[in-house]
Amino acid sequence: MAELVQGQPTQPQNQIDEAKRQKLLELVRGRALARPTDLADDEVMVWPSLVVVEAVCAAVFLLILTFLSIFVNAPLLARANPNQTPNPSKAPWYFLNMQELLLHMDPGLAGVIVPSVTLVLLAAIPYVDRSPLGVGILGTSAKGRKIIGFTTVFTIVVIVALIVLDEVRGRGTVFGIGSYLADKGAPRELTEIVLPTLVMLGGIATLMILVHVIFKPTRREMIIALFTGFYVGYWILTIFGTSFRGVGQDLTWPWDLPLTHH
Amino acid sequence: MRREQTLADRITSSSVWRSVVRHGYPDNQRNQALIIASNVFLHIHPVKIKRYATKVTYTFCLGGLSFFMFLVLVLTGVLLMFYYIPSSDQAYQSMKDIEASVTFGQLMRNMHRWSAQGMVIAVFLHMGRVFYTGSYKPPREFNWVIGVLLLVVTFLLSFTGYLLPWDQLAYWAITVGTQIGGAAPIVGPKVDFLLKGGKEIGQPTLIRFYTLHVIFLPLIAAFLMAVHFWRIRKDGGISGPL
């Protein structure tokens, strides 16, 4: 400490501490005080070891950004016209996952309840999984990484299947079951809220059961499965919304899309 | 034997220089510690850290890059503010002017736009990295929650900026976006009205989004980032193998 404060105004308090320290040094064998510059074997100085990494990352990014910005212009379409609705109209790309959900269920459920519940569950993760297991290791363990792979494939297959099935059977009809029940006089809440909720919960439950049976996971590993389902699902739905929804929000190949979104 | 004093030596030993920089050249551990501890911007760092925390393949710089993109966005955003007019009559024309007449205007706009998209991606990937390395576990629970809030603020920052060009892309994306928010059970119509400042997207919407975008949300983001970064240190630095 004395080394570090050298050259800075010394406060009278420090002199007292200094005197105390001298006494202490007589009693304690070996090095009594750790100095800020004492490095353990697994430690490095932030300057330069970390600062260099940060500076290089920032410089590389700035270089890429500058070149991108020189060669690719941000889009600017015609002036806003409330009387001319583009087809399709799309939200910003990171909300297109919600817009994709919107095609299949009640708007309040897709646009507000599902995202809100997801955010609350995300925030709750550290209060559910408190074990120090796997900190600092990507995917926790070999088993954890297998669960990530399994869940990724499961999520892609299930979401693509659900979207295509719903599209084929009549979009927003919960694969035709909803419209069948509606014909029988079932209320809108049942067909547009309860049924889609059951489908979503069913998908999550199926994932949990499969992971449980196949992997016998710890709590951390089960949460890995759930988070991966959310994470992959977010990207899959986003990709559907950005690249596979054309005129009238019909399923379209990306190269047939009328409008690019940025 | 002393070497001859160079001009650089004279400058760095002058009283003016010493009044600004209190430490010597950081080629020894003492000065390397001082440079971090005595600089207001660097002192968010500790003086020394675990070796694994400097590995790029552990963090992929994603958190740092998110912050750096935020800084780029603040800088380019302030420059754009000199020219952009938040009026539904003039906004579009001012965008055209920025692109056509302002020196480096198109470049500033492009950098702002691409950084904004990049920040959404980086923040989301950062969340993935933190999750998969188990870095949310105690004592870092609260910082994970702050991170989730920062994700939401990042979305909102990008979303409010989306309307400002006042072109067809902006107008209809926000129309769809506010419809999603307006679909909330019970409070939906109120939320929709609150966002738009009316029944349709118009001048009241533009000024709301503008104010949220250029001052309100950036302040919230800066506040949360301050807590987020400070907490990393207080919770024992970035996570690593136990």
Coordinates of C-alpha atoms in Angstrom, one line a residue:
Chain A
M1 CA 0.0 0.0 0.0
A2 CA 2.8 2.4 0.9
E3 CA 4.2 2.0 -2.5
L4 CA 1.0 2.9 -4.2
V5 CA 0.2 6.1 -2.3
Q6 CA 3.6 7.4 -2.7
G7 CA 3.5 10.8 -4.4
Q8 CA 0.0 11.4 -3.2
P9 CA -0.8 13.7 -0.3
T10 CA -0.4 11.7 2.8
Q11 CA -3.2 11.9 5.3
P12 CA -2.3 12.1 9.0
Q13 CA -4.4 8.9 9.5
N14 CA -2.0 6.9 7.4
Q15 CA 0.9 7.7 9.7
I16 CA -1.0 6.0 12.6
D17 CA -1.8 3.0 10.4
E18 CA 1.9 2.9 9.4
A19 CA 2.9 2.8 13.0
K20 CA 0.4 0.0 13.7
R21 CA 1.7 -1.9 10.7
Q22 CA 5.2 -1.8 11.9
K23 CA 4.2 -3.4 15.1
L24 CA 2.2 -6.0 13.3
L25 CA 5.2 -6.8 11.1
E26 CA 7.1 -7.8 14.1
L27 CA 4.5 -10.3 15.1
V28 CA 3.6 -12.0 11.9
R29 CA 5.9 -14.2 10.1
G30 CA 6.4 -13.6 6.3
R31 CA 4.7 -10.9 4.2
A32 CA 2.1 -9.1 6.4
L33 CA 0.3 -7.0 3.8
A34 CA -0.7 -7.8 0.3
R35 CA 0.2 -4.9 -2.0
P36 CA -2.0 -4.1 -5.0
T37 CA 0.8 -5.1 -7.3
D38 CA 1.4 -8.5 -5.8
L39 CA 0.3 -11.0 -8.5
A40 CA -0.8 -14.5 -7.8
D41 CA 0.2 -17.2 -10.3
D42 CA -3.2 -17.0 -12.0
E43 CA -3.4 -13.2 -12.1
V44 CA -2.3 -10.6 -14.6
M45 CA -2.2 -6.8 -14.5
V46 CA -5.2 -5.2 -16.1
W47 CA -2.9 -2.8 -17.8
P48 CA -1.8 -4.1 -20.3
S49 CA -3.3 -7.6 -20.3
L50 CA -7.0 -6.7 -20.4
V51 CA -6.9 -3.2 -21.7
V52 CA -5.1 -4.5 -24.9
V53 CA -7.8 -7.1 -25.5
E54 CA -10.5 -4.4 -25.1
A55 CA -8.7 -2.0 -27.4
V56 CA -8.1 -4.6 -30.1
C57 CA -11.8 -5.7 -29.9
A58 CA -13.0 -2.1 -30.2
A59 CA -10.6 -1.3 -33.0
V60 CA -11.5 -4.4 -35.1
F61 CA -15.2 -3.7 -34.6
L62 CA -14.8 0.0 -35.5
L63 CA -12.9 -1.0 -38.6
I64 CA -15.7 -3.4 -39.7
L65 CA -18.4 -0.9 -38.9
T66 CA -16.7 1.9 -40.8
F67 CA -16.2 -0.3 -43.9
L68 CA -19.8 -1.6 -43.7
S69 CA -21.1 2.0 -43.4
I70 CA -19.0 3.2 -46.3
F71 CA -20.4 0.5 -48.6
V72 CA -23.9 -0.3 -47.4
N73 CA -26.4 2.5 -46.9
A74 CA -29.1 2.5 -44.3
P75 CA -32.5 2.1 -45.9
L76 CA -34.7 5.1 -46.5
L77 CA -37.9 4.4 -48.3
A78 CA -40.5 6.8 -49.6
R79 CA -41.9 9.4 -47.1
A80 CA -44.4 7.9 -44.5
N81 CA -47.8 7.6 -46.0
P82 CA -50.6 6.5 -43.6
N83 CA -52.9 5.7 -46.6
Q84 CA -50.5 3.3 -48.3
T85 CA -50.1 0.1 -46.3
P86 CA -47.1 -2.0 -47.5
N87 CA -47.8 -5.6 -47.9
P88 CA -46.4 -7.2 -45.8
S89 CA -46.1 -4.7 -43.0
K90 CA -43.5 -5.8 -40.6
A91 CA -42.2 -4.7 -37.1
P92 CA -38.4 -4.3 -36.6
W93 CA -36.7 -7.6 -37.1
Y94 CA -36.1 -8.3 -33.4
F95 CA -39.8 -8.2 -32.8
L96 CA -40.7 -10.4 -35.8
N97 CA -40.6 -13.4 -33.5
M98 CA -43.6 -11.9 -31.7
Q99 CA -45.3 -11.0 -35.0
E100 CA -44.8 -14.7 -36.1
L101 CA -46.6 -15.8 -32.9
L102 CA -49.3 -13.3 -33.6
L103 CA -50.2 -15.2 -36.7
H104 CA -51.1 -18.2 -34.7
M105 CA -52.9 -17.0 -31.6
D106 CA -54.6 -14.2 -29.7
P107 CA -52.6 -11.0 -30.1
G108 CA -52.6 -10.3 -26.4
L109 CA -51.2 -13.7 -25.7
A110 CA -48.5 -13.5 -28.5
G111 CA -47.5 -9.9 -28.1
V112 CA -47.7 -9.3 -24.4
I113 CA -48.3 -12.3 -22.2
V114 CA -45.7 -14.7 -23.8
P115 CA -42.9 -12.1 -23.9
S116 CA -43.7 -10.8 -20.4
V117 CA -43.7 -14.3 -18.9
T118 CA -40.5 -15.1 -20.8
L119 CA -38.7 -12.0 -19.4
V120 CA -39.9 -12.8 -15.9
L121 CA -38.7 -16.4 -16.2
L122 CA -35.4 -15.2 -17.6
A123 CA -34.8 -12.9 -14.7
A124 CA -35.8 -15.7 -12.3
I125 CA -33.2 -18.2 -13.6
P126 CA -30.5 -17.3 -11.0
Y127 CA -33.0 -17.6 -8.1
V128 CA -34.0 -21.1 -9.3
D129 CA -30.5 -22.5 -10.1
R130 CA -28.3 -21.5 -7.2
S131 CA -25.8 -24.3 -7.3
P132 CA -22.2 -23.3 -8.2
L133 CA -22.1 -26.2 -10.6
G134 CA -20.5 -25.4 -13.9
V135 CA -19.6 -21.8 -13.4
G136 CA -17.0 -20.7 -16.0
I137 CA -17.4 -23.7 -18.2
L138 CA -19.2 -23.4 -21.5
G139 CA -22.3 -25.6 -21.3
T140 CA -21.4 -26.8 -17.7
S141 CA -20.3 -30.3 -18.8
A142 CA -20.1 -32.8 -21.7
K143 CA -23.7 -33.7 -20.8
G144 CA -24.7 -30.1 -20.7
R145 CA -23.3 -29.6 -24.2
K146 CA -25.1 -32.7 -25.4
I147 CA -28.4 -31.3 -24.0
I148 CA -27.7 -28.0 -25.8
G149 CA -27.3 -29.9 -29.1
F150 CA -30.4 -32.1 -28.5
T151 CA -32.6 -29.1 -27.5
T152 CA -31.4 -27.1 -30.5
V153 CA -32.5 -29.9 -32.9
F154 CA -35.7 -30.5 -31.0
T155 CA -36.7 -26.8 -30.9
I156 CA -36.0 -26.3 -34.6
V157 CA -37.9 -29.4 -35.7
V158 CA -40.9 -28.7 -33.4
I159 CA -41.3 -25.0 -34.2
V160 CA -40.8 -25.5 -38.0
A161 CA -43.3 -28.4 -37.9
L162 CA -45.9 -26.4 -35.8
I163 CA -45.6 -23.3 -38.2
V164 CA -45.9 -25.4 -41.4
L165 CA -48.7 -27.5 -40.0
D166 CA -50.7 -24.5 -38.9
E167 CA -50.1 -22.9 -42.3
V168 CA -51.3 -26.0 -44.1
R169 CA -54.4 -26.5 -41.9
G170 CA -55.3 -22.8 -42.0
R171 CA -53.2 -20.2 -40.3
G172 CA -54.3 -19.3 -36.7
T173 CA -56.6 -22.3 -36.4
V174 CA -54.3 -24.4 -34.2
F175 CA -53.9 -27.0 -36.9
G176 CA -57.6 -26.9 -37.7
I177 CA -58.6 -28.0 -34.2
G178 CA -59.4 -24.4 -33.2
S179 CA -61.6 -23.8 -36.3
Y180 CA -63.3 -27.1 -35.8
L181 CA -64.2 -26.2 -32.2
A182 CA -65.2 -22.7 -33.2
D183 CA -67.7 -24.3 -35.7
K184 CA -69.1 -26.2 -32.8
G185 CA -69.7 -23.0 -31.0
A186 CA -66.6 -22.9 -28.8
P187 CA -65.8 -19.4 -27.5
R188 CA -62.9 -17.4 -29.0
E189 CA -61.0 -17.5 -25.7
L190 CA -60.8 -21.3 -25.9
T191 CA -59.6 -21.5 -29.5
E192 CA -57.3 -18.5 -29.6
I193 CA -55.9 -18.4 -26.0
V194 CA -56.3 -21.7 -24.2
L195 CA -55.5 -24.0 -27.1
P196 CA -52.3 -22.2 -28.3
T197 CA -51.2 -22.0 -24.6
L198 CA -51.7 -25.7 -24.3
V199 CA -49.7 -26.3 -27.5
M200 CA -46.8 -24.1 -26.2
L201 CA -46.8 -25.7 -22.7
G202 CA -47.1 -29.1 -24.4
G203 CA -43.9 -28.4 -26.4
I204 CA -42.0 -27.3 -23.3
A205 CA -43.3 -30.3 -21.3
T206 CA -42.3 -32.7 -24.1
L207 CA -38.8 -31.2 -24.1
M208 CA -38.5 -31.5 -20.3
I209 CA -39.7 -35.1 -20.3
L210 CA -37.4 -36.1 -23.2
V211 CA -34.4 -34.4 -21.6
H212 CA -35.3 -36.0 -18.2
V213 CA -35.6 -39.5 -19.6
I214 CA -32.6 -39.3 -22.0
F215 CA -30.1 -37.4 -19.9
K216 CA -31.2 -37.6 -16.2
P217 CA -30.2 -34.0 -15.8
T218 CA -29.3 -31.9 -12.8
R219 CA -31.4 -28.8 -12.2
R220 CA -28.7 -26.7 -13.9
E221 CA -28.8 -29.0 -16.9
M222 CA -32.6 -28.9 -17.1
I223 CA -32.5 -25.1 -17.1
I224 CA -29.9 -25.3 -19.9
A225 CA -32.5 -27.2 -21.9
L226 CA -35.2 -24.7 -21.2
F227 CA -33.0 -21.7 -21.9
T228 CA -31.8 -23.3 -25.1
G229 CA -35.4 -23.8 -26.2
F230 CA -36.1 -20.1 -25.6
Y231 CA -32.9 -19.0 -27.3
V232 CA -33.2 -21.1 -30.4
G233 CA -36.9 -20.5 -30.5
Y234 CA -36.3 -16.7 -30.5
W235 CA -34.0 -17.0 -33.5
I236 CA -36.1 -19.5 -35.4
L237 CA -39.2 -17.4 -35.1
T238 CA -37.2 -14.3 -36.0
I239 CA -35.9 -16.0 -39.1
F240 CA -39.4 -17.1 -40.1
G241 CA -40.7 -13.5 -39.6
T242 CA -37.9 -11.8 -41.5
S243 CA -37.2 -14.3 -44.3
F244 CA -40.2 -16.5 -44.9
R245 CA -43.2 -14.2 -44.6
G246 CA -44.3 -12.5 -47.8
V247 CA -47.4 -10.9 -49.2
G248 CA -50.3 -11.3 -46.8
Q249 CA -47.8 -12.9 -44.3
D250 CA -48.0 -16.1 -46.4
L251 CA -45.1 -18.5 -46.1
T252 CA -42.7 -17.5 -48.9
W253 CA -39.1 -18.4 -49.9
P254 CA -36.6 -15.6 -48.9
W255 CA -35.8 -14.8 -52.5
D256 CA -39.4 -14.2 -53.3
L257 CA -39.8 -11.5 -50.6
P258 CA -41.1 -8.1 -51.9
L259 CA -39.4 -5.9 -49.3
T260 CA -36.1 -6.0 -47.4
H261 CA -36.1 -5.2 -43.7
H262 CA -33.3 -3.8 -41.7
Chain B
M1 CA 25.1 6.5 -16.1
R2 CA 22.1 8.7 -17.2
R3 CA 20.9 8.9 -20.7
E4 CA 20.4 12.2 -22.3
Q5 CA 17.0 13.9 -21.7
T6 CA 14.8 13.7 -24.8
L7 CA 12.1 16.1 -25.7
A8 CA 9.5 13.5 -24.6
D9 CA 11.2 13.3 -21.2
R10 CA 11.1 17.0 -20.8
I11 CA 7.4 17.1 -21.7
T12 CA 6.4 14.2 -19.4
S13 CA 8.4 15.7 -16.5
S14 CA 7.0 19.2 -16.9
S15 CA 4.7 20.4 -14.2
V16 CA 1.9 20.8 -16.7
W17 CA 2.1 17.2 -17.7
R18 CA 2.5 16.0 -14.2
S19 CA -0.7 18.0 -13.2
V20 CA -2.7 15.9 -15.6
V21 CA -1.0 12.5 -15.5
R22 CA 0.2 11.6 -12.0
H23 CA 2.0 8.4 -12.8
G24 CA 5.0 7.5 -14.9
Y25 CA 5.1 5.4 -18.0
P26 CA 3.3 2.1 -17.3
D27 CA 6.3 -0.2 -17.9
N28 CA 6.4 -1.3 -14.3
Q29 CA 3.8 -2.8 -12.1
R30 CA 3.5 0.2 -9.9
N31 CA 2.7 2.6 -12.7
Q32 CA 0.4 -0.1 -14.4
A33 CA -1.6 -0.2 -11.1
L34 CA -1.6 3.7 -10.9
I35 CA -2.8 4.2 -14.5
I36 CA -5.9 2.1 -13.8
A37 CA -6.5 3.4 -10.3
S38 CA -6.0 7.1 -11.1
N39 CA -8.0 7.3 -14.3
V40 CA -11.7 7.8 -13.9
F41 CA -12.5 5.9 -17.1
L42 CA -10.2 3.0 -16.5
H43 CA -10.9 2.7 -12.8
I44 CA -14.0 0.7 -13.5
H45 CA -11.4 -2.1 -13.8
P46 CA -9.6 -3.6 -10.9
V47 CA -5.8 -3.3 -11.0
K48 CA -5.3 -7.0 -11.5
I49 CA -7.5 -9.8 -12.7
K50 CA -7.5 -13.6 -13.1
R51 CA -5.7 -14.7 -16.2
Y52 CA -8.8 -16.5 -17.6
A53 CA -10.8 -13.2 -17.7
T54 CA -8.6 -11.9 -20.5
K55 CA -9.3 -14.9 -22.8
V56 CA -11.3 -13.7 -25.8
T57 CA -12.7 -17.1 -26.4
Y58 CA -14.4 -17.0 -23.1
T59 CA -16.3 -13.7 -23.4
F60 CA -15.9 -13.0 -27.1
C61 CA -15.8 -9.4 -26.0
L62 CA -19.6 -9.4 -26.3
G63 CA -20.4 -7.3 -23.2
G64 CA -17.6 -4.9 -24.0
L65 CA -18.6 -4.6 -27.6
S66 CA -22.2 -3.9 -26.6
F67 CA -20.9 -1.0 -24.5
F68 CA -18.6 0.1 -27.2
M69 CA -21.5 0.1 -29.7
F70 CA -23.5 2.2 -27.2
L71 CA -20.7 4.7 -27.2
V72 CA -20.5 4.8 -31.0
L73 CA -24.3 5.3 -31.0
V74 CA -24.1 8.2 -28.5
L75 CA -21.4 9.9 -30.6
T76 CA -23.0 9.4 -34.0
G77 CA -26.5 10.1 -32.5
V78 CA -25.4 13.4 -31.1
L79 CA -24.0 14.4 -34.5
L80 CA -27.2 13.4 -36.2
M81 CA -29.2 15.5 -33.7
F82 CA -27.5 18.6 -35.1
Y83 CA -29.4 18.1 -38.3
Y84 CA -32.4 15.9 -37.6
I85 CA -35.8 17.8 -37.1
P86 CA -38.3 15.8 -35.0
S87 CA -41.3 17.2 -36.9
S88 CA -43.6 15.0 -38.9
D89 CA -43.5 17.6 -41.7
Q90 CA -39.8 18.0 -41.8
A91 CA -38.3 14.8 -40.4
Y92 CA -38.2 13.0 -43.8
Q93 CA -36.7 16.0 -45.6
S94 CA -34.0 16.4 -42.8
M95 CA -33.1 12.7 -43.3
K96 CA -32.7 13.4 -47.1
D97 CA -30.5 16.4 -46.2
I98 CA -28.4 14.4 -43.8
E99 CA -27.8 11.9 -46.6
A100 CA -27.3 14.3 -49.5
S101 CA -26.0 17.6 -48.1
V102 CA -24.3 17.1 -44.7
T103 CA -20.6 16.3 -44.8
F104 CA -20.2 12.7 -43.7
G105 CA -24.0 12.7 -42.9
Q106 CA -24.7 9.5 -44.8
L107 CA -21.7 7.8 -43.1
M108 CA -22.9 9.0 -39.6
R109 CA -26.4 7.7 -40.3
N110 CA -25.1 4.3 -41.6
M111 CA -22.8 3.9 -38.6
H112 CA -25.7 4.7 -36.3
R113 CA -28.0 2.3 -38.0
W114 CA -25.6 -0.6 -38.2
S115 CA -24.3 -0.1 -34.7
A116 CA -27.9 -0.2 -33.5
Q117 CA -28.6 -3.5 -35.2
G118 CA -25.2 -4.8 -34.0
M119 CA -26.0 -3.8 -30.4
V120 CA -29.3 -5.8 -30.3
I121 CA -27.4 -8.8 -31.6
A122 CA -24.4 -8.3 -29.3
V123 CA -26.6 -7.9 -26.2
F124 CA -28.6 -11.0 -27.1
L125 CA -25.4 -13.1 -27.7
H126 CA -23.9 -11.7 -24.5
M127 CA -26.9 -13.0 -22.6
G128 CA -26.3 -16.4 -24.2
R129 CA -22.6 -16.4 -23.3
V130 CA -23.4 -15.4 -19.7
F131 CA -26.0 -18.1 -19.4
Y132 CA -24.0 -20.9 -20.9
T133 CA -21.0 -20.2 -18.7
G134 CA -23.3 -20.2 -15.6
S135 CA -22.2 -16.7 -14.8
Y136 CA -25.6 -15.7 -13.4
K137 CA -25.1 -17.9 -10.3
P138 CA -24.7 -16.5 -6.8
P139 CA -23.3 -13.9 -6.1
R140 CA -24.2 -12.6 -9.6
E141 CA -28.0 -13.1 -9.5
F142 CA -28.8 -9.4 -9.3
N143 CA -26.5 -8.5 -12.1
W144 CA -28.2 -11.0 -14.3
V145 CA -31.5 -9.3 -13.6
I146 CA -29.9 -5.9 -14.4
G147 CA -28.8 -7.5 -17.7
V148 CA -32.3 -8.6 -18.5
L149 CA -33.5 -5.0 -17.9
L150 CA -30.7 -3.8 -20.2
L151 CA -31.8 -6.2 -22.9
V152 CA -35.3 -4.6 -22.7
V153 CA -33.9 -1.1 -22.8
T154 CA -31.8 -2.0 -25.8
F155 CA -34.9 -3.2 -27.6
L156 CA -36.8 0.0 -26.7
L157 CA -33.9 2.2 -27.7
S158 CA -33.8 0.5 -31.1
F159 CA -37.5 0.5 -31.5
T160 CA -38.0 4.2 -30.6
G161 CA -35.2 5.1 -33.1
Y162 CA -36.9 3.1 -35.8
L163 CA -39.7 5.7 -36.2
L164 CA -37.5 8.8 -36.6
P165 CA -36.6 8.6 -40.3
W166 CA -40.4 8.9 -41.0
D167 CA -40.3 6.8 -44.1
Q168 CA -42.6 3.9 -45.0
L169 CA -40.4 1.4 -43.3
A170 CA -40.4 3.4 -40.1
Y171 CA -44.1 4.3 -40.1
W172 CA -45.4 0.8 -40.7
A173 CA -42.9 -1.0 -38.5
I174 CA -44.0 1.2 -35.6
T175 CA -47.6 0.7 -36.6
V176 CA -47.2 -3.0 -36.3
G177 CA -45.0 -2.7 -33.2
T178 CA -47.5 -0.5 -31.2
Q179 CA -50.3 -2.8 -32.3
I180 CA -48.5 -5.6 -30.6
G181 CA -48.2 -3.6 -27.4
G182 CA -51.8 -2.4 -27.7
A183 CA -53.0 -6.0 -27.7
A184 CA -52.3 -6.4 -24.0
P185 CA -55.4 -7.6 -22.1
I186 CA -57.3 -4.8 -20.3
V187 CA -54.6 -2.1 -20.4
G188 CA -53.9 -2.6 -24.2
P189 CA -55.8 0.4 -25.5
K190 CA -54.3 2.6 -22.8
V191 CA -50.8 1.4 -23.7
D192 CA -51.4 2.0 -27.4
F193 CA -52.6 5.6 -26.7
L194 CA -49.7 6.2 -24.3
L195 CA -47.2 5.1 -26.9
K196 CA -48.7 7.1 -29.8
G197 CA -49.9 10.1 -27.9
G198 CA -53.1 9.8 -29.9
K199 CA -55.1 7.3 -31.9
E200 CA -52.8 7.4 -34.9
I201 CA -49.1 7.8 -35.4
G202 CA -48.4 11.5 -35.9
Q203 CA -46.5 14.4 -34.5
P204 CA -47.3 13.5 -30.9
T205 CA -45.9 10.0 -31.5
L206 CA -42.8 11.3 -33.2
I207 CA -41.9 13.7 -30.4
R208 CA -42.5 11.0 -27.8
F209 CA -40.3 8.5 -29.6
Y210 CA -37.7 11.2 -30.2
T211 CA -37.5 12.2 -26.5
L212 CA -37.4 8.6 -25.4
H213 CA -34.8 7.8 -27.9
V214 CA -32.3 10.7 -27.5
I215 CA -32.5 11.3 -23.7
F216 CA -34.8 9.3 -21.6
L217 CA -33.8 5.7 -22.6
P218 CA -30.1 6.5 -23.0
L219 CA -30.1 7.9 -19.4
I220 CA -31.8 4.7 -18.1
A221 CA -29.3 2.6 -20.1
A222 CA -26.3 4.5 -18.7
F223 CA -27.7 4.2 -15.2
L224 CA -28.2 0.5 -15.5
M225 CA -24.8 0.0 -17.2
A226 CA -23.1 1.8 -14.4
V227 CA -24.7 -0.6 -11.9
H228 CA -24.0 -3.6 -14.2
F229 CA -20.3 -2.8 -14.6
W230 CA -19.8 -1.9 -10.9
R231 CA -21.5 -5.1 -9.9
I232 CA -19.2 -7.2 -12.0
R233 CA -16.3 -6.0 -9.8
K234 CA -18.2 -6.2 -6.6
D235 CA -19.3 -9.8 -7.4
G236 CA -15.7 -10.8 -7.8
G237 CA -14.9 -10.0 -11.4
I238 CA -16.2 -12.0 -14.4
S239 CA -16.9 -15.6 -13.7
G240 CA -14.4 -18.3 -14.2
P241 CA -13.9 -22.0 -13.3
L242 CA -14.0 -22.5 -9.6

